[in-house]
Amino acid sequence: MTLGRAVARTVTSMRASPENPAVPLTSASLVEWLGGARTDAGVQVSERSALHMPAVWRAVTLISFVSASLPLRIYQDEITRKRVKNKLLRDPHPEMTRSELWRHSYGSRCLWGNSYTQKVRNRAGQVVELWPITPDRVQVGKVPSTTDLPSGKIFSVVDDWGVMHPMTSREILHIPGFGYDGVTGISPIRMAAQCIGLSVAAEKAGAKFFGQGAMLSGILQTEQRLDPDQAKQLKEQWRAKVSGVNNAYDVAVLDSDAKFQSLTMPYRDAQFLESRVFQIYEIARMFGVPPFLLMESSKSTSWGTGLEQQALGFVQFDLTPVWLTPTEERITKELLFGDEYGEYAVEGLLRGDSQARAEFYRVMREVGAYSANDIRHKENEPPVEGGDTYLQPLNMAPLGSTPKQGKASTKASVADEDEEDGDDPDDD
């Protein structure tokens, strides 16, 4: 199959929405157009509607804002780690800032499991701009790899006017999340639709409970039948007796056979509030974010030694391997040249644990395990001249050598040195 036929087949397999021709009926946009996937809780969940859940909103914005704010450093040669400048990555878009562009990329991966960015090239074929594309505008097709199409991916992209444009990896920077086929990532929102749907249903149920006036403070009961005017008068009299700060903790006296019955919240008995808290933990688990970063801290000390260790674990076990490293590798593969490579500087996120890091480096330096440049490498700093020397604890001399005594050495030491030189101290 030729490349032209593959592109034609991919494009003709897509159709526009009958309601809005500008909306393509791709797998993602069709679900969105229909309101999202329906869950057992009776609500529909899509990548956009999921953001109405505060926990999802917080997790997505946390990952995207933190990741996009990190400095992206470009190095040349993994041994010397020479820092180089890159105008494209420093200012990739004529209207958006660098962090705004990558924020869109990380947010797309959080919601759709894929990030698509168009590469704009000049006449010389160099990439000079990067433009974000919303994932529900893209359909990815797989064809046999060729010399002109080594990735084997064809992207059918719909513009604002409903026109479909076939593109290849030369025009599209695709960063997929976890997936089955090695072509596209899976939407985390669709995989967790039941969990999010339950949260949405619980929130709607709670809103209707309060909106329908079911939360009454109490009921006034009488043995006599009251007409509307009498009931209204009794209600106003009761409010006048018990309402206001001046009547707080006062004693109310009921007329005749009137009785007051206090009402409690039935949803408390049904563990309604507890179920909502549990859903926050489920969403935190889905995104790999510690619950306290989603503003749920009722069990903040149940893991590690405290909040600082939880934040450190988030950087080490979620933010770096799941979000930052795939972006670094894709940038290195498609936007850099030769032995250049990109690397995020995450030491700023570890500043809260700088004392522990400094103590660790000190010990490793003193026992000869790390050199000065080893430590600088781990801190994303370039090497320094003479920094590859390994030291040993005794007087911090070069590793493997025997330190010589200074002028303040004892007589015995001086005698030993003279004997080693072949001189007898008694000859004088």
Tab-separated table of C-alpha atoms in Angstrom:
chain	number	residue	atom	x	y	z
A	1	MET	CA	0.000	0.000	0.000
A	2	THR	CA	1.420	3.383	-0.991
A	3	LEU	CA	1.560	6.321	1.373
A	4	GLY	CA	-0.963	8.273	-0.705
A	5	ARG	CA	-3.531	5.477	-0.552
A	6	ALA	CA	-3.002	5.068	3.190
A	7	VAL	CA	-3.657	8.761	3.741
A	8	ALA	CA	-6.713	8.695	1.488
A	9	ARG	CA	-8.174	5.691	3.302
A	10	THR	CA	-7.625	7.331	6.691
A	11	VAL	CA	-9.271	10.580	5.615
A	12	THR	CA	-12.282	9.012	3.882
A	13	SER	CA	-13.000	6.866	6.951
A	14	MET	CA	-13.828	10.019	8.928
A	15	ARG	CA	-17.116	11.880	8.693
A	16	ALA	CA	-18.349	15.206	10.004
A	17	SER	CA	-21.037	15.660	12.620
A	18	PRO	CA	-24.518	16.139	11.106
A	19	GLU	CA	-25.223	18.865	13.678
A	20	ASN	CA	-21.946	20.723	13.177
A	21	PRO	CA	-19.777	19.909	10.138
A	22	ALA	CA	-16.791	21.431	11.938
A	23	VAL	CA	-16.951	18.658	14.541
A	24	PRO	CA	-15.377	15.426	13.239
A	25	LEU	CA	-16.803	12.075	14.195
A	26	THR	CA	-13.518	10.737	15.462
A	27	SER	CA	-13.597	8.229	18.287
A	28	ALA	CA	-12.907	10.969	20.825
A	29	SER	CA	-15.097	13.725	19.405
A	30	LEU	CA	-18.067	11.390	18.831
A	31	VAL	CA	-18.136	10.397	22.493
A	32	GLU	CA	-17.866	14.066	23.446
A	33	TRP	CA	-20.648	15.026	21.026
A	34	LEU	CA	-22.940	12.382	22.520
A	35	GLY	CA	-22.246	13.669	26.034
A	36	GLY	CA	-19.586	11.164	27.063
A	37	ALA	CA	-19.587	7.518	28.081
A	38	ARG	CA	-22.590	6.554	30.210
A	39	THR	CA	-21.737	4.978	33.550
A	40	ASP	CA	-23.659	2.680	35.873
A	41	ALA	CA	-24.346	5.687	38.105
A	42	GLY	CA	-26.537	7.087	35.323
A	43	VAL	CA	-24.322	10.034	34.371
A	44	GLN	CA	-22.185	10.581	31.291
A	45	VAL	CA	-18.464	11.206	31.650
A	46	SER	CA	-16.182	12.733	29.030
A	47	GLU	CA	-12.748	14.311	29.082
A	48	ARG	CA	-14.293	17.765	29.369
A	49	SER	CA	-17.152	17.011	31.761
A	50	ALA	CA	-14.756	15.253	34.152
A	51	LEU	CA	-13.163	18.621	34.896
A	52	HIS	CA	-16.359	19.623	36.701
A	53	MET	CA	-15.188	17.364	39.520
A	54	PRO	CA	-12.954	19.471	41.817
A	55	ALA	CA	-10.608	16.538	42.509
A	56	VAL	CA	-10.080	15.866	38.784
A	57	TRP	CA	-9.597	19.573	38.085
A	58	ARG	CA	-7.026	19.834	40.867
A	59	ALA	CA	-5.099	16.726	39.758
A	60	VAL	CA	-4.973	17.774	36.090
A	61	THR	CA	-3.981	21.373	36.800
A	62	LEU	CA	-1.405	20.271	39.381
A	63	ILE	CA	0.367	17.890	36.992
A	64	SER	CA	0.182	20.212	33.981
A	65	PHE	CA	1.140	23.446	35.759
A	66	VAL	CA	3.998	21.929	37.775
A	67	SER	CA	5.445	20.032	34.797
A	68	ALA	CA	5.197	23.003	32.431
A	69	SER	CA	6.838	25.351	34.935
A	70	LEU	CA	10.019	23.279	35.264
A	71	PRO	CA	13.109	24.534	33.393
A	72	LEU	CA	13.868	22.394	30.347
A	73	ARG	CA	17.630	22.324	29.866
A	74	ILE	CA	19.325	21.224	26.653
A	75	TYR	CA	22.690	19.492	26.923
A	76	GLN	CA	25.248	18.319	24.398
A	77	ASP	CA	27.254	15.152	25.049
A	78	GLU	CA	26.286	13.084	28.094
A	79	ILE	CA	29.883	13.053	29.353
A	80	THR	CA	30.688	16.773	29.314
A	81	ARG	CA	27.029	17.844	29.688
A	82	LYS	CA	27.645	21.105	27.886
A	83	ARG	CA	24.651	23.427	28.109
A	84	VAL	CA	23.387	24.694	24.740
A	85	LYS	CA	20.742	27.248	23.815
A	86	ASN	CA	17.649	26.314	21.826
A	87	LYS	CA	15.460	29.141	20.549
A	88	LEU	CA	12.577	26.843	19.572
A	89	LEU	CA	12.146	25.366	23.046
A	90	ARG	CA	12.714	28.708	24.745
A	91	ASP	CA	10.035	30.484	22.666
A	92	PRO	CA	8.048	27.870	20.702
A	93	HIS	CA	4.891	29.841	19.873
A	94	PRO	CA	4.328	33.398	18.590
A	95	GLU	CA	1.383	33.998	20.934
A	96	MET	CA	1.705	31.497	23.786
A	97	THR	CA	4.445	31.332	26.369
A	98	ARG	CA	6.569	28.231	26.762
A	99	SER	CA	4.735	27.135	29.906
A	100	GLU	CA	1.317	27.737	28.321
A	101	LEU	CA	2.173	25.488	25.385
A	102	TRP	CA	3.466	22.611	27.521
A	103	ARG	CA	0.611	23.068	29.972
A	104	HIS	CA	-1.748	22.224	27.112
A	105	SER	CA	0.394	19.206	26.253
A	106	TYR	CA	0.408	17.772	29.775
A	107	GLY	CA	-3.286	18.525	30.285
A	108	SER	CA	-4.149	16.686	27.067
A	109	ARG	CA	-2.266	13.610	28.234
A	110	CYS	CA	-3.997	13.739	31.622
A	111	LEU	CA	-7.437	13.769	30.003
A	112	TRP	CA	-7.123	12.032	26.611
A	113	GLY	CA	-3.931	10.047	27.153
A	114	ASN	CA	-2.302	11.717	24.128
A	115	SER	CA	-0.698	15.028	23.283
A	116	TYR	CA	-0.496	16.403	19.745
A	117	THR	CA	1.568	19.423	18.720
A	118	GLN	CA	2.045	20.647	15.168
A	119	LYS	CA	5.590	21.363	13.987
A	120	VAL	CA	5.760	24.440	11.774
A	121	ARG	CA	8.830	24.406	9.532
A	122	ASN	CA	10.535	27.119	7.517
A	123	ARG	CA	11.674	26.758	3.917
A	124	ALA	CA	14.900	25.157	5.074
A	125	GLY	CA	12.922	22.412	6.799
A	126	GLN	CA	13.777	23.544	10.323
A	127	VAL	CA	11.086	23.484	13.023
A	128	VAL	CA	10.538	27.113	14.051
A	129	GLU	CA	7.165	26.977	15.850
A	130	LEU	CA	5.029	24.541	17.849
A	131	TRP	CA	1.217	24.769	17.822
A	132	PRO	CA	-0.987	22.756	20.220
A	133	ILE	CA	-3.817	20.587	18.882
A	134	THR	CA	-6.726	19.364	20.989
A	135	PRO	CA	-6.704	15.524	20.919
A	136	ASP	CA	-10.371	15.179	19.934
A	137	ARG	CA	-9.468	16.768	16.584
A	138	VAL	CA	-7.001	14.008	15.718
A	139	GLN	CA	-7.454	10.485	14.401
A	140	VAL	CA	-4.350	8.292	14.307
A	141	GLY	CA	-3.905	5.574	11.704
A	142	LYS	CA	-1.221	2.880	11.493
A	143	VAL	CA	0.409	1.933	8.195
A	144	PRO	CA	3.564	-0.047	7.353
A	145	SER	CA	6.733	1.887	8.075
A	146	THR	CA	8.639	3.248	5.086
A	147	THR	CA	11.709	5.393	4.532
A	148	ASP	CA	9.514	8.474	4.257
A	149	LEU	CA	7.317	7.392	7.168
A	150	PRO	CA	9.491	5.572	9.725
A	151	SER	CA	6.957	5.892	12.553
A	152	GLY	CA	4.156	4.287	10.550
A	153	LYS	CA	1.664	6.822	11.917
A	154	ILE	CA	-0.734	8.974	9.943
A	155	PHE	CA	-2.574	11.799	11.706
A	156	SER	CA	-5.854	13.075	10.290
A	157	VAL	CA	-6.323	16.523	11.837
A	158	VAL	CA	-9.509	18.593	11.603
A	159	ASP	CA	-9.119	22.376	11.565
A	160	ASP	CA	-11.573	25.034	12.783
A	161	TRP	CA	-13.502	24.910	9.503
A	162	GLY	CA	-14.027	21.157	9.499
A	163	VAL	CA	-11.376	20.471	6.865
A	164	MET	CA	-9.310	17.327	7.412
A	165	HIS	CA	-5.566	17.453	6.882
A	166	PRO	CA	-3.463	14.282	6.656
A	167	MET	CA	-0.127	14.690	8.447
A	168	THR	CA	2.815	12.515	9.415
A	169	SER	CA	5.317	12.494	12.263
A	170	ARG	CA	7.252	15.128	10.355
A	171	GLU	CA	4.417	17.584	11.061
A	172	ILE	CA	3.079	16.232	14.381
A	173	LEU	CA	4.861	15.816	17.714
A	174	HIS	CA	2.897	12.993	19.337
A	175	ILE	CA	3.475	12.123	23.003
A	176	PRO	CA	1.289	9.122	23.915
A	177	GLY	CA	0.564	7.882	27.394
A	178	PHE	CA	0.134	4.254	28.389
A	179	GLY	CA	-1.521	2.205	25.659
A	180	TYR	CA	-2.006	-1.292	24.290
A	181	ASP	CA	-0.957	-0.968	20.650
A	182	GLY	CA	2.119	1.252	20.823
A	183	VAL	CA	0.348	3.787	18.595
A	184	THR	CA	-1.886	5.853	20.876
A	185	GLY	CA	-2.387	6.212	24.593
A	186	ILE	CA	-5.531	5.313	26.524
A	187	SER	CA	-7.692	8.037	28.011
A	188	PRO	CA	-7.405	7.909	31.833
A	189	ILE	CA	-10.837	9.519	32.076
A	190	ARG	CA	-12.492	6.741	30.081
A	191	MET	CA	-10.712	4.056	32.081
A	192	ALA	CA	-11.907	5.652	35.334
A	193	ALA	CA	-15.336	6.673	34.028
A	194	GLN	CA	-17.195	4.577	36.632
A	195	CYS	CA	-15.245	6.149	39.493
A	196	ILE	CA	-15.749	9.687	38.204
A	197	GLY	CA	-19.391	8.964	37.371
A	198	LEU	CA	-20.028	7.866	40.948
A	199	SER	CA	-18.491	11.114	42.213
A	200	VAL	CA	-20.622	13.184	39.841
A	201	ALA	CA	-23.770	11.279	40.832
A	202	ALA	CA	-23.041	11.759	44.549
A	203	GLU	CA	-22.474	15.467	44.034
A	204	LYS	CA	-25.721	15.824	42.074
A	205	ALA	CA	-27.633	13.879	44.713
A	206	GLY	CA	-26.270	16.116	47.451
A	207	ALA	CA	-27.079	19.258	45.482
A	208	LYS	CA	-30.659	18.109	44.883
A	209	PHE	CA	-31.019	17.180	48.549
A	210	PHE	CA	-30.237	20.723	49.647
A	211	GLY	CA	-31.871	22.387	46.636
A	212	GLN	CA	-35.239	20.755	47.315
A	213	GLY	CA	-35.292	22.074	50.875
A	214	ALA	CA	-34.963	18.677	52.507
A	215	MET	CA	-32.578	20.013	55.137
A	216	LEU	CA	-35.007	21.373	57.769
A	217	SER	CA	-33.832	22.232	61.275
A	218	GLY	CA	-36.940	20.782	62.884
A	219	ILE	CA	-40.729	20.389	62.926
A	220	LEU	CA	-43.335	22.101	65.134
A	221	GLN	CA	-46.206	19.715	65.908
A	222	THR	CA	-49.597	20.518	67.455
A	223	GLU	CA	-52.606	18.395	68.333
A	224	GLN	CA	-54.907	20.950	66.738
A	225	ARG	CA	-55.520	21.332	63.026
A	226	LEU	CA	-54.140	24.695	61.841
A	227	ASP	CA	-55.191	26.680	58.814
A	228	PRO	CA	-52.455	28.322	56.683
A	229	ASP	CA	-52.652	31.634	58.533
A	230	GLN	CA	-52.378	29.987	61.944
A	231	ALA	CA	-49.448	27.838	60.811
A	232	LYS	CA	-47.671	30.897	59.448
A	233	GLN	CA	-48.260	32.816	62.680
A	234	LEU	CA	-46.927	29.931	64.805
A	235	LYS	CA	-43.852	29.667	62.591
A	236	GLU	CA	-43.128	33.392	62.904
A	237	GLN	CA	-43.576	33.279	66.670
A	238	TRP	CA	-41.168	30.367	66.940
A	239	ARG	CA	-38.563	32.105	64.797
A	240	ALA	CA	-38.853	35.260	66.887
A	241	LYS	CA	-38.139	33.235	70.021
A	242	VAL	CA	-35.149	31.224	68.810
A	243	SER	CA	-33.520	33.183	65.950
A	244	GLY	CA	-30.649	35.622	66.387
A	245	VAL	CA	-27.485	35.764	68.451
A	246	ASN	CA	-29.268	37.187	71.499
A	247	ASN	CA	-31.457	34.082	71.724
A	248	ALA	CA	-28.579	31.618	71.513
A	249	TYR	CA	-28.678	28.995	74.310
A	250	ASP	CA	-31.912	30.563	75.601
A	251	VAL	CA	-34.843	28.466	76.806
A	252	ALA	CA	-37.918	28.366	74.572
A	253	VAL	CA	-41.403	27.922	76.039
A	254	LEU	CA	-43.983	26.264	73.784
A	255	ASP	CA	-47.637	27.278	73.970
A	256	SER	CA	-50.415	24.801	74.561
A	257	ASP	CA	-49.662	21.325	73.183
A	258	ALA	CA	-46.998	22.367	70.653
A	259	LYS	CA	-43.953	20.124	70.342
A	260	PHE	CA	-40.635	20.708	68.567
A	261	GLN	CA	-38.856	17.789	66.910
A	262	SER	CA	-35.254	18.357	65.799
A	263	LEU	CA	-34.164	16.763	62.512
A	264	THR	CA	-30.728	15.304	61.812
A	265	MET	CA	-29.055	14.846	58.457
A	266	PRO	CA	-30.059	11.424	57.073
A	267	TYR	CA	-27.200	11.433	54.561
A	268	ARG	CA	-24.779	11.302	57.470
A	269	ASP	CA	-26.312	8.006	58.538
A	270	ALA	CA	-25.946	6.757	54.962
A	271	GLN	CA	-22.226	7.660	55.049
A	272	PHE	CA	-22.779	10.135	52.271
A	273	LEU	CA	-19.924	12.415	53.271
A	274	GLU	CA	-17.542	9.496	53.776
A	275	SER	CA	-18.280	8.185	50.292
A	276	ARG	CA	-17.390	11.552	48.786
A	277	VAL	CA	-14.060	11.575	50.619
A	278	PHE	CA	-13.373	8.037	49.372
A	279	GLN	CA	-13.906	9.167	45.776
A	280	ILE	CA	-11.204	11.806	46.236
A	281	TYR	CA	-8.790	9.023	47.185
A	282	GLU	CA	-9.832	7.038	44.108
A	283	ILE	CA	-9.153	9.999	41.819
A	284	ALA	CA	-5.840	10.642	43.592
A	285	ARG	CA	-4.911	6.995	42.988
A	286	MET	CA	-5.864	7.293	39.320
A	287	PHE	CA	-3.491	10.215	38.714
A	288	GLY	CA	-0.802	9.104	41.174
A	289	VAL	CA	-1.155	12.287	43.235
A	290	PRO	CA	-0.924	12.243	47.054
A	291	PRO	CA	-4.370	13.026	48.508
A	292	PHE	CA	-3.076	15.984	50.499
A	293	LEU	CA	-2.180	17.697	47.203
A	294	LEU	CA	-5.877	17.380	46.300
A	295	MET	CA	-6.650	19.177	49.583
A	296	GLU	CA	-7.706	15.967	51.376
A	297	SER	CA	-5.488	15.611	54.444
A	298	SER	CA	-7.550	13.507	56.856
A	299	LYS	CA	-5.049	10.648	56.441
A	300	SER	CA	-1.989	12.680	55.534
A	301	THR	CA	0.387	10.807	57.858
A	302	SER	CA	-0.551	7.295	56.720
A	303	TRP	CA	2.353	7.056	54.243
A	304	GLY	CA	5.995	7.928	54.715
A	305	THR	CA	7.239	10.188	57.479
A	306	GLY	CA	5.131	13.196	56.640
A	307	LEU	CA	3.881	15.499	53.933
A	308	GLU	CA	7.408	16.295	52.744
A	309	GLN	CA	8.128	12.641	52.009
A	310	GLN	CA	4.796	12.271	50.211
A	311	ALA	CA	5.634	15.236	47.987
A	312	LEU	CA	9.075	13.762	47.301
A	313	GLY	CA	7.495	10.412	46.428
A	314	PHE	CA	5.134	12.170	44.014
A	315	VAL	CA	8.108	13.643	42.147
A	316	GLN	CA	10.090	10.384	42.114
A	317	PHE	CA	7.401	7.816	41.344
A	318	ASP	CA	4.787	9.718	39.325
A	319	LEU	CA	5.772	13.127	37.984
A	320	THR	CA	9.211	12.119	36.686
A	321	PRO	CA	8.653	8.629	35.162
A	322	VAL	CA	5.047	9.083	33.999
A	323	TRP	CA	5.042	12.669	32.732
A	324	LEU	CA	8.500	14.261	32.487
A	325	THR	CA	10.655	11.438	31.109
A	326	PRO	CA	8.391	10.629	28.098
A	327	THR	CA	8.376	14.320	27.193
A	328	GLU	CA	12.171	14.557	27.485
A	329	GLU	CA	12.642	11.512	25.263
A	330	ARG	CA	10.196	12.707	22.607
A	331	ILE	CA	11.772	16.181	22.502
A	332	THR	CA	15.222	14.622	22.195
A	333	LYS	CA	14.093	12.282	19.418
A	334	GLU	CA	12.154	14.740	17.251
A	335	LEU	CA	13.284	18.301	18.025
A	336	LEU	CA	17.011	18.058	18.805
A	337	PHE	CA	20.056	17.103	16.760
A	338	GLY	CA	23.100	14.857	17.123
A	339	ASP	CA	24.125	14.230	20.716
A	340	GLU	CA	21.821	16.915	22.134
A	341	TYR	CA	19.268	15.845	24.705
A	342	GLY	CA	16.663	17.549	26.883
A	343	GLU	CA	16.319	17.173	30.620
A	344	TYR	CA	13.982	18.792	33.126
A	345	ALA	CA	15.569	20.375	36.189
A	346	VAL	CA	13.544	18.929	39.064
A	347	GLU	CA	15.883	19.996	41.853
A	348	GLY	CA	13.578	22.937	42.531
A	349	LEU	CA	10.850	20.483	43.562
A	350	LEU	CA	13.269	18.830	45.989
A	351	ARG	CA	14.309	21.990	47.801
A	352	GLY	CA	12.222	21.027	50.781
A	353	ASP	CA	14.472	17.991	51.178
A	354	SER	CA	17.746	19.809	50.458
A	355	GLN	CA	19.165	19.155	53.924
A	356	ALA	CA	18.832	15.395	53.486
A	357	ARG	CA	20.361	15.590	50.004
A	358	ALA	CA	23.281	17.669	51.251
A	359	GLU	CA	23.986	15.170	54.038
A	360	PHE	CA	23.817	12.265	51.580
A	361	TYR	CA	26.226	13.951	49.169
A	362	ARG	CA	28.619	14.783	52.008
A	363	VAL	CA	28.830	11.169	53.147
A	364	MET	CA	29.236	9.820	49.617
A	365	ARG	CA	31.947	12.401	48.941
A	366	GLU	CA	33.880	11.582	52.106
A	367	VAL	CA	33.916	7.828	51.523
A	368	GLY	CA	35.122	8.295	47.956
A	369	ALA	CA	31.935	7.100	46.256
A	370	TYR	CA	31.134	10.439	44.545
A	371	SER	CA	33.366	13.059	42.997
A	372	ALA	CA	32.450	16.738	42.838
A	373	ASN	CA	31.309	16.292	39.244
A	374	ASP	CA	29.196	13.264	40.182
A	375	ILE	CA	27.308	15.461	42.614
A	376	ARG	CA	27.026	18.299	40.085
A	377	HIS	CA	25.685	15.845	37.507
A	378	LYS	CA	22.905	14.773	39.863
A	379	GLU	CA	22.078	18.445	40.464
A	380	ASN	CA	21.906	19.142	36.695
A	381	GLU	CA	25.022	21.305	36.779
A	382	PRO	CA	27.910	21.183	34.259
A	383	PRO	CA	31.210	19.645	35.383
A	384	VAL	CA	34.099	21.740	36.675
A	385	GLU	CA	37.806	21.379	35.978
A	386	GLY	CA	39.425	19.027	38.465
A	387	GLY	CA	36.060	17.821	39.714
A	388	ASP	CA	36.605	14.173	38.770
A	389	THR	CA	38.990	13.505	41.673
A	390	TYR	CA	37.777	11.031	44.282
A	391	LEU	CA	38.773	11.715	47.877
A	392	GLN	CA	39.272	9.546	50.930
A	393	PRO	CA	38.392	10.465	54.527
A	394	LEU	CA	41.952	10.979	55.865
A	395	ASN	CA	42.690	14.685	55.276
A	396	MET	CA	40.553	14.446	52.087
A	397	ALA	CA	43.574	13.304	50.061
A	398	PRO	CA	43.232	11.760	46.594
A	399	LEU	CA	41.752	8.279	46.807
A	400	GLY	CA	44.409	5.506	46.896
A	401	SER	CA	47.309	7.732	47.936
A	402	THR	CA	49.114	7.878	51.308
A	403	PRO	CA	48.925	11.348	52.882
A	404	LYS	CA	52.307	12.825	53.924
A	405	GLN	CA	52.752	14.392	57.355
A	406	GLY	CA	53.271	18.138	57.597
A	407	LYS	CA	56.056	20.102	59.348
A	408	ALA	CA	54.343	19.681	62.697
A	409	SER	CA	54.948	15.925	62.569
A	410	THR	CA	56.449	14.139	65.572
A	411	LYS	CA	60.151	13.177	65.860
A	412	ALA	CA	59.329	9.558	65.360
A	413	SER	CA	57.586	10.392	62.123
A	414	VAL	CA	60.566	12.448	60.935
A	415	ALA	CA	62.929	9.608	61.812
A	416	ASP	CA	60.780	7.187	59.896
A	417	GLU	CA	60.840	9.466	56.848
A	418	ASP	CA	64.667	9.790	57.058
A	419	GLU	CA	65.053	6.029	57.277
A	420	GLU	CA	62.868	5.657	54.223
A	421	ASP	CA	65.169	8.108	52.398
A	422	GLY	CA	68.293	6.086	53.423
A	423	ASP	CA	69.643	8.725	55.882
A	424	ASP	CA	70.640	8.013	59.493
A	425	PRO	CA	69.646	10.843	61.856
A	426	ASP	CA	72.734	10.116	64.066
A	427	ASP	CA	75.191	10.823	61.201
A	428	ASP	CA	74.973	14.544	61.934
